[in-house]
Short mmCIF file of C-alpha atoms in Angstrom, two decimals:
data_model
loop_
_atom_site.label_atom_id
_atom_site.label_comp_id
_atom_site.label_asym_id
_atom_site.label_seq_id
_atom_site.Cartn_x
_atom_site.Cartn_y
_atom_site.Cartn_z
CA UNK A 141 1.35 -5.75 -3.12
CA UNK A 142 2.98 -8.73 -1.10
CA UNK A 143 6.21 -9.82 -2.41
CA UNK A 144 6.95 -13.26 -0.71
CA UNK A 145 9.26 -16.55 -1.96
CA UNK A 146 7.34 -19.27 -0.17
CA UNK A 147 3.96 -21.01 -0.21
CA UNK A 148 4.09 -21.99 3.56
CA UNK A 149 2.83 -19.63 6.72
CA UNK A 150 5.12 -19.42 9.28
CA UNK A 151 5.54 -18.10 12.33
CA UNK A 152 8.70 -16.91 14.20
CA UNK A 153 8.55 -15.82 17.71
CA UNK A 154 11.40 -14.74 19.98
CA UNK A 155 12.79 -12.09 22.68
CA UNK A 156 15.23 -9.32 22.03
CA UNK A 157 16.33 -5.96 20.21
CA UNK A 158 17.61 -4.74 16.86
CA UNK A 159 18.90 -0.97 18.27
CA UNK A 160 19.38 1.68 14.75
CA UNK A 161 22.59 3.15 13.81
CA UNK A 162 22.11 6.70 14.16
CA UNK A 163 24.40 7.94 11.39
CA UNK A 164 24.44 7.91 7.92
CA UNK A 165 27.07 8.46 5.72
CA UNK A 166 26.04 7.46 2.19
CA UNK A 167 22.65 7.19 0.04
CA UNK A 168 19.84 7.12 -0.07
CA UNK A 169 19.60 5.58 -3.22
CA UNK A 170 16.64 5.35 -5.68
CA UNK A 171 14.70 3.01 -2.55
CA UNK A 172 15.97 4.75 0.30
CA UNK A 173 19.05 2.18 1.47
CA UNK A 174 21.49 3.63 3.15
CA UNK A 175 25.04 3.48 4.77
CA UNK A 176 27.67 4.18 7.59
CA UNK A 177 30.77 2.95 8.64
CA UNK A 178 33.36 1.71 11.88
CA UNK A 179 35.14 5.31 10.93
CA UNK A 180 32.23 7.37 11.55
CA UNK A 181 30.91 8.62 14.79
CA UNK A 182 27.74 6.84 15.45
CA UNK A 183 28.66 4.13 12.87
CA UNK A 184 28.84 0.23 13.65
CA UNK A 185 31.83 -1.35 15.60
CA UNK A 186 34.20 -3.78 14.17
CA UNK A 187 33.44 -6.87 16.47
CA UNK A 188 34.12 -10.34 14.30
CA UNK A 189 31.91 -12.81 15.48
CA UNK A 190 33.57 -16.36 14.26
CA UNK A 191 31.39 -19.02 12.82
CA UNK A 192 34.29 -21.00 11.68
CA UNK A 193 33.90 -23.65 14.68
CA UNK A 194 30.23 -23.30 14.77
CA UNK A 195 29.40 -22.74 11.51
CA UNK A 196 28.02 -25.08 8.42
CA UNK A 197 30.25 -25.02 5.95
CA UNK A 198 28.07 -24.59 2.87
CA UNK A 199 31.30 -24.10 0.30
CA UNK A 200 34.76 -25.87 0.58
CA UNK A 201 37.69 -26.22 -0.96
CA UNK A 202 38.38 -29.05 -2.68
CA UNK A 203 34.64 -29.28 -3.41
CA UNK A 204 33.67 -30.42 -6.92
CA UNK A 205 31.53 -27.19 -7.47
CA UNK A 206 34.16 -24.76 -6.63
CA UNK A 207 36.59 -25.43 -9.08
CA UNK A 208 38.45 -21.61 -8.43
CA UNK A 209 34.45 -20.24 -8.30
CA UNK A 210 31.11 -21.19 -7.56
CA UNK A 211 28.52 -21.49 -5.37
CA UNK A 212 26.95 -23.66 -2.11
CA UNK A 213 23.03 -24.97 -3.00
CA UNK A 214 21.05 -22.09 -1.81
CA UNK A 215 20.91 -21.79 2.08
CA UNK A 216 17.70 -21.75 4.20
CA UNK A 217 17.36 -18.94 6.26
CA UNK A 218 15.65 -19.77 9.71
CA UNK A 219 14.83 -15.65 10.08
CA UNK A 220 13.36 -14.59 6.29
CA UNK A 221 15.32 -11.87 5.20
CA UNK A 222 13.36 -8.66 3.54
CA UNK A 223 15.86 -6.97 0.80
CA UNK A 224 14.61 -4.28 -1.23
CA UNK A 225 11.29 -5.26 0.09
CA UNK A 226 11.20 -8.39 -1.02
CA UNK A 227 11.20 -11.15 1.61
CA UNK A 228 13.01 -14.02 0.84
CA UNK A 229 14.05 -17.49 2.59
CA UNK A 230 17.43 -18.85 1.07
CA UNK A 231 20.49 -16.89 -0.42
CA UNK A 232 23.02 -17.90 -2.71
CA UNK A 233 26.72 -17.23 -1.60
CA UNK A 234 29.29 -17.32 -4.20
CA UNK A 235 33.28 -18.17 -3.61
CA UNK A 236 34.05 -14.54 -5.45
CA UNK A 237 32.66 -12.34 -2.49
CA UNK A 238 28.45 -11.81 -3.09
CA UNK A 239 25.49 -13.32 -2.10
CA UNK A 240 22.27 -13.63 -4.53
CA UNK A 241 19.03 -14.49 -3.31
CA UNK A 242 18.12 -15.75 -6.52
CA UNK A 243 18.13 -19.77 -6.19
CA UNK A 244 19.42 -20.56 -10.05
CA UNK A 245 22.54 -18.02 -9.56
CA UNK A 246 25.76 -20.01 -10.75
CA UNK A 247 28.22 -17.50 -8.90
CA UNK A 248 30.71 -17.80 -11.70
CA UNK A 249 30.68 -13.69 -12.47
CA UNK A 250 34.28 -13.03 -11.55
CA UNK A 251 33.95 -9.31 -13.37
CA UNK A 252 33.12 -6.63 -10.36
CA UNK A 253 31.16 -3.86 -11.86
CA UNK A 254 31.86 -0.46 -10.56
CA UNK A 255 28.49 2.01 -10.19
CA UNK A 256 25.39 -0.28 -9.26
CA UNK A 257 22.16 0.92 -10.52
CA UNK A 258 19.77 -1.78 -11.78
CA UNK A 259 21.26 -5.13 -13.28
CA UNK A 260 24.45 -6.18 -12.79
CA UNK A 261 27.10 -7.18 -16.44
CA UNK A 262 26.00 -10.98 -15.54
CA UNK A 263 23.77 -12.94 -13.20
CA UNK A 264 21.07 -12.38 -10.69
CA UNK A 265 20.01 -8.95 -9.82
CA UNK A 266 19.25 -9.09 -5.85
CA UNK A 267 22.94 -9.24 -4.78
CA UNK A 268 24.65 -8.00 -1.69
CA UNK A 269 28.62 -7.58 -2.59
CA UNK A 270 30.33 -8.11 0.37
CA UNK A 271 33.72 -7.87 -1.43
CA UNK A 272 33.27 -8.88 -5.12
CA UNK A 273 36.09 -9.65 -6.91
CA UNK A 274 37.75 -12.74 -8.61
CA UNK A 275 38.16 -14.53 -5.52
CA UNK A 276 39.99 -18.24 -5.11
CA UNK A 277 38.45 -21.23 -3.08
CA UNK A 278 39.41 -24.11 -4.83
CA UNK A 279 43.00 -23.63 -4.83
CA UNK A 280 43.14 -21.34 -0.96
CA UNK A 281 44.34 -23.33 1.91
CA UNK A 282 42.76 -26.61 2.59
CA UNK A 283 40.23 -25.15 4.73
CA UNK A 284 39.09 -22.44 2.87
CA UNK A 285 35.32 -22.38 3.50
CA UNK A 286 32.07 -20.42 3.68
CA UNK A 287 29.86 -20.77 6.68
CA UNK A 288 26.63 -19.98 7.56
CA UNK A 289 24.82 -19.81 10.93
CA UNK A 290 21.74 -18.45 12.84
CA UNK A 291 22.11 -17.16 15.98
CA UNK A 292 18.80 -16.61 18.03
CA UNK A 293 20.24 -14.30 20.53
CA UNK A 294 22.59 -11.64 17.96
CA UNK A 295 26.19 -11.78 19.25
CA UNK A 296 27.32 -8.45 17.79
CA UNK A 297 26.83 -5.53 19.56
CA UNK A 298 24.83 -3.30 16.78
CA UNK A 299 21.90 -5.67 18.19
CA UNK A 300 20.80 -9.18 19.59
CA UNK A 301 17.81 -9.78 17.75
CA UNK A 302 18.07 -12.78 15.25
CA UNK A 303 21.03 -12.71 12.73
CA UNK A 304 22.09 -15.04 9.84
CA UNK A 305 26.17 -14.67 9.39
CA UNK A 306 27.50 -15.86 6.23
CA UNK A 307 31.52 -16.40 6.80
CA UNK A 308 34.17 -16.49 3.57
CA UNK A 309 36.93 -18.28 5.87
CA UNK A 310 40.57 -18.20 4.51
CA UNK A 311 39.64 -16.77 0.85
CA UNK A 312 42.21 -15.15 -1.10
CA UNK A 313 42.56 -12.85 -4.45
CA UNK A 314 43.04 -14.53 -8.09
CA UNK A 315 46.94 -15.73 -8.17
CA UNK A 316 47.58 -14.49 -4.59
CA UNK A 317 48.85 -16.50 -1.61
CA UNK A 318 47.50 -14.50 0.80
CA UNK A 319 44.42 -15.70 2.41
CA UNK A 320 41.84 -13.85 4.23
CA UNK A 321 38.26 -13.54 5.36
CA UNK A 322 34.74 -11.32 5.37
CA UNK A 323 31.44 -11.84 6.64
CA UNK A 324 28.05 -10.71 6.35
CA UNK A 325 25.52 -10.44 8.95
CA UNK A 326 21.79 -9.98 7.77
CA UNK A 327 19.70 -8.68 10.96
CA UNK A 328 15.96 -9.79 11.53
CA UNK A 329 14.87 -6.02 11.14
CA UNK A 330 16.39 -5.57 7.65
CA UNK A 331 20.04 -4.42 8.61
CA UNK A 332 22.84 -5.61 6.59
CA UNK A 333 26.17 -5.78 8.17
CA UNK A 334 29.79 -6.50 6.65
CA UNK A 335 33.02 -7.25 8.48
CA UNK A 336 36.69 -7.59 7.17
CA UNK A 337 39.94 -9.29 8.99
CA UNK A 338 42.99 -7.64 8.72
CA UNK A 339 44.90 -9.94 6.09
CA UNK A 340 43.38 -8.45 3.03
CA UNK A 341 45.86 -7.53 0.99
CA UNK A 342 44.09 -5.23 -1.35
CA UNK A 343 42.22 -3.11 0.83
CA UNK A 344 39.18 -2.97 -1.98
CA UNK A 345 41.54 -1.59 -4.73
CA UNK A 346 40.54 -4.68 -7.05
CA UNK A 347 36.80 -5.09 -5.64
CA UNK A 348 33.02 -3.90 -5.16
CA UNK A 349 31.13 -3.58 -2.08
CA UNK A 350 27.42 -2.43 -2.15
CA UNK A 351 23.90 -3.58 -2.70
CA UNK A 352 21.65 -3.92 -5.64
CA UNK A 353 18.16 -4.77 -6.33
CA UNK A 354 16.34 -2.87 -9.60
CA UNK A 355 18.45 0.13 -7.16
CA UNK A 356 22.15 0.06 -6.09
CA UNK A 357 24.00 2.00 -3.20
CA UNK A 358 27.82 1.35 -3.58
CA UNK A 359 30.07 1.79 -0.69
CA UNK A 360 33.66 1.41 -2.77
CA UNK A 361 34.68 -0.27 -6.28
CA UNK A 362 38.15 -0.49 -7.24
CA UNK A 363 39.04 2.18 -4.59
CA UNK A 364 43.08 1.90 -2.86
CA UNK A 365 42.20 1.43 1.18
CA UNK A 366 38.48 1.65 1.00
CA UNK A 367 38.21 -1.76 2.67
CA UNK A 368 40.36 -1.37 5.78
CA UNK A 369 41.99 -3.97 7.86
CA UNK A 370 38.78 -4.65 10.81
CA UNK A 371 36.49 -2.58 9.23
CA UNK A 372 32.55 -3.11 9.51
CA UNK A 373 30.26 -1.25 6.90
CA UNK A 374 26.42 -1.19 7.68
CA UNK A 375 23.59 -0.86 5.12
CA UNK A 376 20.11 0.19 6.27
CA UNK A 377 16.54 0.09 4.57
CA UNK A 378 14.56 3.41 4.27
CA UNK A 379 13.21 4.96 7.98
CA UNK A 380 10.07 6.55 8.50
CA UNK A 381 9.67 8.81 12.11
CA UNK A 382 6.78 8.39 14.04
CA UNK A 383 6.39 12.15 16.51
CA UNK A 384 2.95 11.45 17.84
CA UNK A 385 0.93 9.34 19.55
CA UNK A 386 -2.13 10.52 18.20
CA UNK A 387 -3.84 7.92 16.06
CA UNK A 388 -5.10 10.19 13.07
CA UNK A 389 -7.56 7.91 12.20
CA UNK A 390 -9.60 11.10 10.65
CA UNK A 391 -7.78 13.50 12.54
CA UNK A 392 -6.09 16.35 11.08
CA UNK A 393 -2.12 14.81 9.75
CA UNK A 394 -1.15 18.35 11.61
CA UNK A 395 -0.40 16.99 14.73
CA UNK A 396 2.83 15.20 13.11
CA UNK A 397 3.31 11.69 11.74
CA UNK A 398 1.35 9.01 13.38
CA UNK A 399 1.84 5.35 13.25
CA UNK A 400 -1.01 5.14 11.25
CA UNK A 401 0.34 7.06 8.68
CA UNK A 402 3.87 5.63 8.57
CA UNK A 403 2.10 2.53 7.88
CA UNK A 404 0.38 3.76 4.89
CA UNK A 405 3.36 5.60 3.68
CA UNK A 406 6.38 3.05 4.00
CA UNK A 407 7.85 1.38 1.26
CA UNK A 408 8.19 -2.22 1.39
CA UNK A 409 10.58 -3.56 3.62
CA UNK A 410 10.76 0.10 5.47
CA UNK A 411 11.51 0.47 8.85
CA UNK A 412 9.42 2.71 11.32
CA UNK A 413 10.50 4.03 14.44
CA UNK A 414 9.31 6.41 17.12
CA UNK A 415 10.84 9.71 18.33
CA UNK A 416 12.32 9.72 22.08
CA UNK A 417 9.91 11.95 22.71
CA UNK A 418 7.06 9.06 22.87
CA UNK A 419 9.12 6.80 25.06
CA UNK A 420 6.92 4.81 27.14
CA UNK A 421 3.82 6.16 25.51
CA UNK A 422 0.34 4.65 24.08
CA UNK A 423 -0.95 5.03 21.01
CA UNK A 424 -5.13 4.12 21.56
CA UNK A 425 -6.44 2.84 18.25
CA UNK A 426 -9.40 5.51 17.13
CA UNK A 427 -12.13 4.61 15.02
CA UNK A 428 -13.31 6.33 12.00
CA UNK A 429 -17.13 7.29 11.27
CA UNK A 430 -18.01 5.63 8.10
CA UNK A 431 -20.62 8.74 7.63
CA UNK A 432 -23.87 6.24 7.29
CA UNK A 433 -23.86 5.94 11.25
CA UNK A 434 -21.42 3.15 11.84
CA UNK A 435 -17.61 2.98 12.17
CA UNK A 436 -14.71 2.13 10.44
CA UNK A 437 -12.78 -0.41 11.16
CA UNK A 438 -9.54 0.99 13.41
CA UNK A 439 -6.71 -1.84 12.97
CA UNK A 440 -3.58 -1.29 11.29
CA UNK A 441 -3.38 -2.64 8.34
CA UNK A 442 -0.19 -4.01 7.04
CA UNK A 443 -0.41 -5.15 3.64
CA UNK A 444 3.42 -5.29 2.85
CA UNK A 445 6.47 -6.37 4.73
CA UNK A 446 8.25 -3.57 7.02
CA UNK A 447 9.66 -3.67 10.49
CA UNK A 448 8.17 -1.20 13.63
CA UNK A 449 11.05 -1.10 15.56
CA UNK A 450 10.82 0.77 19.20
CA UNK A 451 13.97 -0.30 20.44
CA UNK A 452 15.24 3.09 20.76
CA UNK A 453 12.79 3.32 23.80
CA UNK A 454 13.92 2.75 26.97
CA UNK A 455 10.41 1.96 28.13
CA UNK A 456 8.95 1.30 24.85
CA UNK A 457 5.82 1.72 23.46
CA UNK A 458 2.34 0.65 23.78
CA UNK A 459 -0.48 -0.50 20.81
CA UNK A 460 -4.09 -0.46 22.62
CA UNK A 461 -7.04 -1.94 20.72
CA UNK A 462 -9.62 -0.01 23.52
CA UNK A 463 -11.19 -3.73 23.81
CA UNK A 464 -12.56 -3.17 20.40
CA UNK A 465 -10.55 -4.43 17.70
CA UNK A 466 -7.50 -6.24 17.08
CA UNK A 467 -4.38 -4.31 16.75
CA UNK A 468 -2.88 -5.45 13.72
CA UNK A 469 -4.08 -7.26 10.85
CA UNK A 470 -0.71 -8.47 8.51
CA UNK A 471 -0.73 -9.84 5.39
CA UNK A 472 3.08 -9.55 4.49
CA UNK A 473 6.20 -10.20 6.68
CA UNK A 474 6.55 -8.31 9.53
CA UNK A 475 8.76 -7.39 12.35
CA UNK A 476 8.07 -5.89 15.97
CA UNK A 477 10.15 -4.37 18.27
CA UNK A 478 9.76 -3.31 21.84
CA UNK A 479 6.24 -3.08 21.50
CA UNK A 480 3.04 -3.97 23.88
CA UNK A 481 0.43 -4.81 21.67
CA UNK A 482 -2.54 -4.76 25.06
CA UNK A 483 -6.67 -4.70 24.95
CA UNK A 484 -7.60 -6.25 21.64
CA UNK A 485 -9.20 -9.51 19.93
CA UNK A 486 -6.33 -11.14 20.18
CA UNK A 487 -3.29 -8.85 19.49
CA UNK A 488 -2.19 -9.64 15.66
CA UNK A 489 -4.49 -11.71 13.38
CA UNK A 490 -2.94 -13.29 10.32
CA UNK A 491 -4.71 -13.42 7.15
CA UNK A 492 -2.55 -15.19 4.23
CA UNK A 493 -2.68 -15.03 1.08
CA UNK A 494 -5.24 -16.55 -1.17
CA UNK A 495 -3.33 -16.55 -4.15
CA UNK A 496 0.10 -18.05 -2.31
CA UNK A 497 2.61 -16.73 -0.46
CA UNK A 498 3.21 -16.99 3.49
CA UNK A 499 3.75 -14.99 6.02
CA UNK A 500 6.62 -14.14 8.80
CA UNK A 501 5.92 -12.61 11.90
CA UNK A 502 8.67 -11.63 14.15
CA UNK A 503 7.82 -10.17 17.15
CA UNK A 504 9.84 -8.84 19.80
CA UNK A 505 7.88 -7.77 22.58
CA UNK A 506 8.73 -5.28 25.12
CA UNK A 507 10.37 -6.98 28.18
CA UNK A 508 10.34 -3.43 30.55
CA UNK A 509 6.83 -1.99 29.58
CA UNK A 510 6.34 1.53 30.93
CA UNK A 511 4.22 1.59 34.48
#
């Protein structure tokens, strides 16, 4: 099933990488979300990239919706963002430390709940909780503010794909002086990144970090110096391993896991990537006697929003239609990285949606394509 928020078709093109954290230190949960941090080997880097110059400011102090809480009018986001495989194209940030992607969100829940599993005590249920508390921006400093920006060309070092950074600037704690400031940064391929200054002066002892969606993963809640000074956590949606470049299109699934069948077993919003082993390799799209004579057609189908992400590949990889069919056929929004999509009709068609809903393609094409 396609889960989309919009009834336009859009497409996004543009050049880079989203690289994969390689460890991971909490979850899966009940969708397969999970999370490292800065501390752990393999984890993100602390790197704060400042929007405060840059930056919109889409909540202010001072401003008549604030009031001590509230919320900006929901954001557009120029790269759609998939969450629990939902794809969605504005967000919601609230002055007491979440973001909703729900549009009618007032941002007023001050209460942080500890142990996220399906709804939260009040509001929306699609939240990311960067640092949920009750959080101050009508009475902060004069320029307390959130941001938010899109950066083309990703500034932080996990990756340089696409990124849209949402900035609490100056922020403080309910009846402290003490201001300080988060961010989140939510990757084109589905990555979710956080990132704390050094002035906080609770550490997370009052607050909630995590993500929920009819699921939950939480990081901390109400836990003494489980929010660090410079500290960047990183969520990540559920992974599926492609080992072989053999198509399987009725051949025997004992030859390993084929792209094919990654794409027919991912979750929504799943990301699939390839062993090292099949750096620079091809996979040739195989067709499939019908029985009665004829063939199959051999395209990959992609009915629901995921990202097929070969940036781990040096040399990438290769998607070869034989000069017979069309590589990909999507219906949902997707996102490509480091591939060559060579030798079809036309490398991806496009078919949207009769009953509404649009379509994002990101693709990221492979700028040193094996010889």
């Amino acid at each position: 099933m396609i889960k989309t928020s919009t009834l336009s078709l859009v497409f996004l093109i543009f050049l880079g990488f989203c690289p994969i954290a390689s460890a991971l230190t909490g979850g899966p949960d009940g969708y397969g979300y999970t999370f490292t941090d800065s501390t752990e080997p393999g984890g993100p880097s602390y790197e704060w990239i400042d929007i405060s110059e840059s930056g919109t400011a889409v909540l202010q102090s001072g401003s008549s919706t604030v009031n001590g809480f509230g919320i900006s009018a929901p954001v557009e986001l120029v790269s759609p963002f998939t969450f629990y495989g939902f794809t969605f194209r504005e967000a919601v940030p609230s002055a007491n430390g979440y973001l909703s992607f729900t549009a009618t969100e007032d941002g007023t829940d001050t209460t942080n709940d500890c142990g996220l599993i399906v709804f939260p005590s009040s509001g929306s249920p699609d939240r990311i909780y960067v640092l949920h508390d009750h959080l101050d921006l009508g009475t902060a400093l004069d320029d307390a503010t959130i941001y938010y920006q899109h950066i083309v060309n990703g500034p932080h070092p996990h990756n340089d794909c696409p990124v849209s950074i949402f900035q609490w600037e100056d922020i403080t704690h309910d009846g402290s002086a003490v201001p300080f400031s988060f961010q989140l940064l939510l990757f084109a391929n589905g990555d979710i990144l956080m990132q704390y200054d050094n002035r906080n002066p609770e550490d997370g002892s009052g607050s909630t970090t995590g993500i929920q969606y009819f699921n939950g993963l939480e990081y901390s809640c109400d836990t003494a110096n489980s929010i660090p000074s410079n500290h960047a956590i990183l969520f990540t949606p559920p992974t599926i391993t492609v080992t072989t470049a053999v198509d399987e299109n009725g051949v025997s699934p004992d030859t390993g896991v084929s792209l094919r069948e990654a794409i027919a077993t991912a979750p929504d919003g799943a990301r699939i990537t390839f062993s090292s082993a099949l750096n620079g390799a091809t996979i040739l799209l195989e067709e499939l006697s019908d029985g009665a004579g004829g063939f199959d057609p051999r395209e990959l189908l992609l009915n629901d929003p995921m990202t097929i992400d070969a940036s781990n590949l040096p040399d990438g990889i290769t998607i070869s239609g034989q000069n017979q069919t069309t590589p990909f056929l999507v219906r949902a929004a997707c996102h490509f990285d480091n591939l060559t999509i060579t030798d079809g009709f036309g490398d991806i068609s496009v078919f949207t949606p009769n009953y509404g809903g649009g379509i994002d393609i990101q693709y990221f094409p492979n700028e040193t394509p094996s010889s």
